[in-house]
């Protein structure tokens, strides 16, 4: 069975490693949706995947991963939100199809989710979609060609994939008449 | 920048309030949500408007409907957002569709950076508060709930805000000054809480905060401009058309069965207990396999299933599409029925009369009968090779055909369902004959296709009257035929329609008709039924037994379906017990979709009119088309695999069966692809199914001397039994509805469970451990080999030879070859297995590439999927190193481009990157040309 990053603590551990942070953060989960919680020594801790992830990025002093301009920052925020509301909230194959379709449209003219820069949105979307992409058929991967291209790119981005299984994408197109 | 909002859309509130609070210089564009008709008239070009994106009260899982709130001319602003959602178009062209991101942007633009705390509130708002607020708003607007009752779902969330505010002791959510968090949370709450009574009185701090927010200038203005009563009414009517929003915690109670592979349904205790009980009962839990008497005849009190597949036209060698469309689909279902102990008869045969045979005979210089004999043998061989389990494969050129067709004709005549009319028909004066059907070619009157046949156009599929063809030509002498009047007989379909409709209604209500079959039939009836000619001026056919028509024969459409009856009659003289017995017999017709009208309208009309208690179709199963690689199968162009060539490929029949059934065009067209065939063989059959069954058997042989060991089930094992039982139930559910392709996934899913089970429990390690470990190894091996045993039975309809091979290897008793709804222990401890050997062979890339070349198709020039098959000959360390360097350099280049670096510098770095890629390609033994990034390929 392919290793998958479950949303929450496991994913945050992957992110820590990617950011080069020392281990040692403790995570819990909260509520029915198992929302991750970062315990801190001072104060009530942080709750929520995006919140903690953004906190870790700042801790690692890699703020550029959150975008540099106001516009980039808002776009990153938007896709992070899309990840936790739509991708994590999807409960049927139909939902998944819609998400892949939307992303495919969005990525038509972009290298990364936020355009030309690699951001936290790419990382978390990659972790969030990994279990989906693993199960796609060759035909589906080809149908969502832009998503596949982006996903393949991100999984080869240094340090992102880690122990997650490598999703194979075939170079040539098999179903050209499907377009 | 332009901000588009819809009055009445609650999400507009927060973005307007945020724009106001942050004094953002936006140009406001108001858009009223469009009506459905207007929206439909102006769809977003190439975009999917049905997108449940993050949005406030609009239900997230809403169905398709309105495209957007923007006037048609200016629509494609926020392609990812549903109606009622604001969109912010930035000067750069970027569009923000998430209301929270828009708010965030306004605050960022004036220098207010997000903090951990504002982020946390925004995330909480998006994931927790929004869904609940949507539900509350829906309850208020649609169900008319009032006051506290309406905000019940918000209860805990309101308390959360109250506690946070009071614990921190700050005036605002993220500190002492107003931030984006306050605006966003207020904006979501206000539409629900504006009725003061909705706010629980004990939440004092929340109340204070809420009131101070509501009184602030930005919020007040936003509320005034958005929540106008009229606009709210519009929003309400929109909401009423949507399904109620679904909260995460409520989803579990949804009664819509989730049939997705990805989400594994939770197992209940009852399911687990039932699965364990069934397992323990062993073979006793299975019914005895039932062997019908030969010939198979309906049996009182049993389910009697009569299966036909469309009669293949004799002189066409069937291609893979024909095979999956008719005989193979029907065969799989027939085998399934037999395994269910249903009394099943499966008949088919070649359709031999008609003009095409006559034409072919002329071409080959033989008599029509000789042609039929020759091709019937070819068909028979092909189907035998594909292991099609006909109870009888006959032909239409038999005395029974004449007898039954003439009888039906006489009955129709006697009951006044036949009309006589003069037909203008094409006559070739050179050949001295009337040209029917395929003896004439010309331009299609509907689509202007130039090679349309006299009866049907191959391009648009419409049926044609030969005289309507433009520029008709005699197919034999290429002369121009002339129109001459001749007498013909017609089946009075308009008169029969009143009998047809109630029958159809009843058959649709009780039977399984595929969606395309219903659709095609409906559109036929809707277009109006016309009298249909049943005679032709030919020699090769069933003679018309009526004076004045003795030199004519029955038209093939009238004649051919009667072949089902006559073929059965050649199988048994008691054929009427199948065909005049609707009380006891259930009839399944299998065909491709082009054959539907003849089976759903014309033939039933003949039988209804003949009025002799005929068995009419109960379940009409029609497939879509199978394409070949990127085009159609074409005999004349030599493209595609035809039945007689399949065996020359060296690929076993069962692999063909598997792959064709795996892509059976159920619901939509599908395409045969060589690369995909190789992939499916190597992944699903070799690595998944074959690997599991082989390992299960090998463990019994290697570790337990060929004897199934004792099993002591742990809770994990019991859950597995229940999981497998669920898949088995799913398999039955799907096959009972003849969803053959989908049911095959259940088999693969069970073997996937099996592989995981072996992988997790590692019996090969435990066998070397202590007593307890060895016992565990025994249990796992025993359960696995029993799963393999059941898979052999489930696989039988799909891959009969492989199933037989497994039966032989594991020595599965013949009594276990029956399908029930239970997964039982059929190979109990002490059972001896035979010699276990691999079931499947890997398909190699070279072999497949050679086949692809041989059979044509547009893909031959392309590169194979290197990642799947090519074994890199190079040094793995070097490849690894180069791969990393390529990735690193690639990132470097992108970084430079993103930072808009000097062109010269970028070019140098790109050159380095290309050089690295070339080295990598060489190290991997690939040709460097294939490395064109696929994203850049021109379409």
mmCIF file of N, CA and C in Angstrom, chain B residues 123 154 200 292 300 370 445 460 473 488 495 515 552 564 594 603 638 640 661 715 766 775 778 807 821 852 867 890 929:
data_model
loop_
_atom_site.group_PDB
_atom_site.id
_atom_site.type_symbol
_atom_site.label_atom_id
_atom_site.label_comp_id
_atom_site.label_asym_id
_atom_site.label_seq_id
_atom_site.Cartn_x
_atom_site.Cartn_y
_atom_site.Cartn_z
ATOM 1 N N UNK B 123 -8.883 30.409 9.448
ATOM 2 C CA UNK B 123 -9.006 28.982 9.152
ATOM 3 C C UNK B 123 -10.228 28.389 9.859
ATOM 4 N N UNK B 154 -25.105 26.556 15.528
ATOM 5 C CA UNK B 154 -23.981 27.456 15.784
ATOM 6 C C UNK B 154 -23.559 27.451 17.248
ATOM 7 N N UNK B 200 -27.847 34.023 21.952
ATOM 8 C CA UNK B 200 -28.103 33.598 23.332
ATOM 9 C C UNK B 200 -27.667 34.689 24.315
ATOM 10 N N UNK B 292 -27.907 -28.189 -14.938
ATOM 11 C CA UNK B 292 -29.173 -28.354 -15.655
ATOM 12 C C UNK B 292 -29.129 -29.566 -16.571
ATOM 13 N N UNK B 300 -39.886 -25.046 -13.568
ATOM 14 C CA UNK B 300 -40.865 -24.434 -12.676
ATOM 15 C C UNK B 300 -40.199 -24.120 -11.335
ATOM 16 N N UNK B 370 -22.370 -20.806 -49.728
ATOM 17 C CA UNK B 370 -20.946 -21.120 -49.530
ATOM 18 C C UNK B 370 -20.256 -20.040 -48.692
ATOM 19 N N UNK B 445 -28.313 11.922 -47.300
ATOM 20 C CA UNK B 445 -29.156 13.116 -47.368
ATOM 21 C C UNK B 445 -29.115 13.936 -46.067
ATOM 22 N N UNK B 460 -23.297 9.269 -39.829
ATOM 23 C CA UNK B 460 -24.215 9.837 -38.830
ATOM 24 C C UNK B 460 -25.105 8.771 -38.220
ATOM 25 N N UNK B 473 -25.406 5.178 -56.813
ATOM 26 C CA UNK B 473 -24.599 4.373 -57.744
ATOM 27 C C UNK B 473 -24.858 2.903 -57.476
ATOM 28 N N UNK B 488 -44.600 -3.405 -52.022
ATOM 29 C CA UNK B 488 -43.963 -3.952 -50.823
ATOM 30 C C UNK B 488 -44.930 -4.009 -49.657
ATOM 31 N N UNK B 495 -49.982 1.640 -35.770
ATOM 32 C CA UNK B 495 -51.109 0.915 -35.189
ATOM 33 C C UNK B 495 -50.668 0.097 -33.971
ATOM 34 N N UNK B 515 -29.135 2.905 -19.670
ATOM 35 C CA UNK B 515 -29.627 4.271 -19.898
ATOM 36 C C UNK B 515 -29.680 4.595 -21.387
ATOM 37 N N UNK B 552 -40.054 -12.114 -53.623
ATOM 38 C CA UNK B 552 -39.372 -11.245 -52.669
ATOM 39 C C UNK B 552 -39.037 -12.025 -51.399
ATOM 40 N N UNK B 564 -33.223 -15.477 -33.173
ATOM 41 C CA UNK B 564 -33.095 -15.947 -31.784
ATOM 42 C C UNK B 564 -33.999 -17.145 -31.537
ATOM 43 N N UNK B 594 -26.122 0.651 -31.454
ATOM 44 C CA UNK B 594 -26.724 0.862 -32.771
ATOM 45 C C UNK B 594 -27.860 -0.121 -33.053
ATOM 46 N N UNK B 603 -38.828 -5.272 -33.254
ATOM 47 C CA UNK B 603 -39.073 -6.689 -32.976
ATOM 48 C C UNK B 603 -40.204 -6.876 -31.952
ATOM 49 N N UNK B 638 -7.096 -1.623 -42.311
ATOM 50 C CA UNK B 638 -6.216 -2.527 -41.573
ATOM 51 C C UNK B 638 -5.886 -2.020 -40.189
ATOM 52 N N UNK B 640 -6.722 -1.974 -36.207
ATOM 53 C CA UNK B 640 -7.441 -2.609 -35.120
ATOM 54 C C UNK B 640 -7.231 -4.105 -35.094
ATOM 55 N N UNK B 661 -13.145 -6.589 -20.838
ATOM 56 C CA UNK B 661 -14.178 -6.401 -19.824
ATOM 57 C C UNK B 661 -13.811 -5.257 -18.894
ATOM 58 N N UNK B 715 -9.192 -10.431 15.862
ATOM 59 C CA UNK B 715 -10.150 -9.383 15.445
ATOM 60 C C UNK B 715 -9.791 -8.789 14.079
ATOM 61 N N UNK B 766 7.221 -14.752 10.202
ATOM 62 C CA UNK B 766 6.672 -15.373 11.412
ATOM 63 C C UNK B 766 6.882 -16.877 11.427
ATOM 64 N N UNK B 775 1.901 -19.957 14.610
ATOM 65 C CA UNK B 775 0.446 -20.096 14.530
ATOM 66 C C UNK B 775 -0.155 -18.944 13.714
ATOM 67 N N UNK B 778 0.320 -19.413 10.144
ATOM 68 C CA UNK B 778 -0.641 -20.404 9.666
ATOM 69 C C UNK B 778 -1.997 -19.779 9.405
ATOM 70 N N UNK B 807 -8.330 -23.389 -9.725
ATOM 71 C CA UNK B 807 -9.057 -24.521 -9.153
ATOM 72 C C UNK B 807 -8.167 -25.759 -9.117
ATOM 73 N N UNK B 821 -23.662 -15.349 -1.211
ATOM 74 C CA UNK B 821 -23.329 -14.046 -0.650
ATOM 75 C C UNK B 821 -22.376 -14.180 0.529
ATOM 76 N N UNK B 852 1.617 -3.274 -31.721
ATOM 77 C CA UNK B 852 0.999 -2.003 -32.074
ATOM 78 C C UNK B 852 1.313 -1.654 -33.527
ATOM 79 N N UNK B 867 8.869 4.976 -17.980
ATOM 80 C CA UNK B 867 8.953 4.754 -16.549
ATOM 81 C C UNK B 867 8.422 3.376 -16.158
ATOM 82 N N UNK B 890 17.034 22.906 -12.290
ATOM 83 C CA UNK B 890 15.706 23.306 -12.745
ATOM 84 C C UNK B 890 15.106 24.354 -11.823
ATOM 85 N N UNK B 929 15.992 12.824 -27.132
ATOM 86 C CA UNK B 929 14.917 13.616 -27.740
ATOM 87 C C UNK B 929 13.607 13.512 -26.974
#
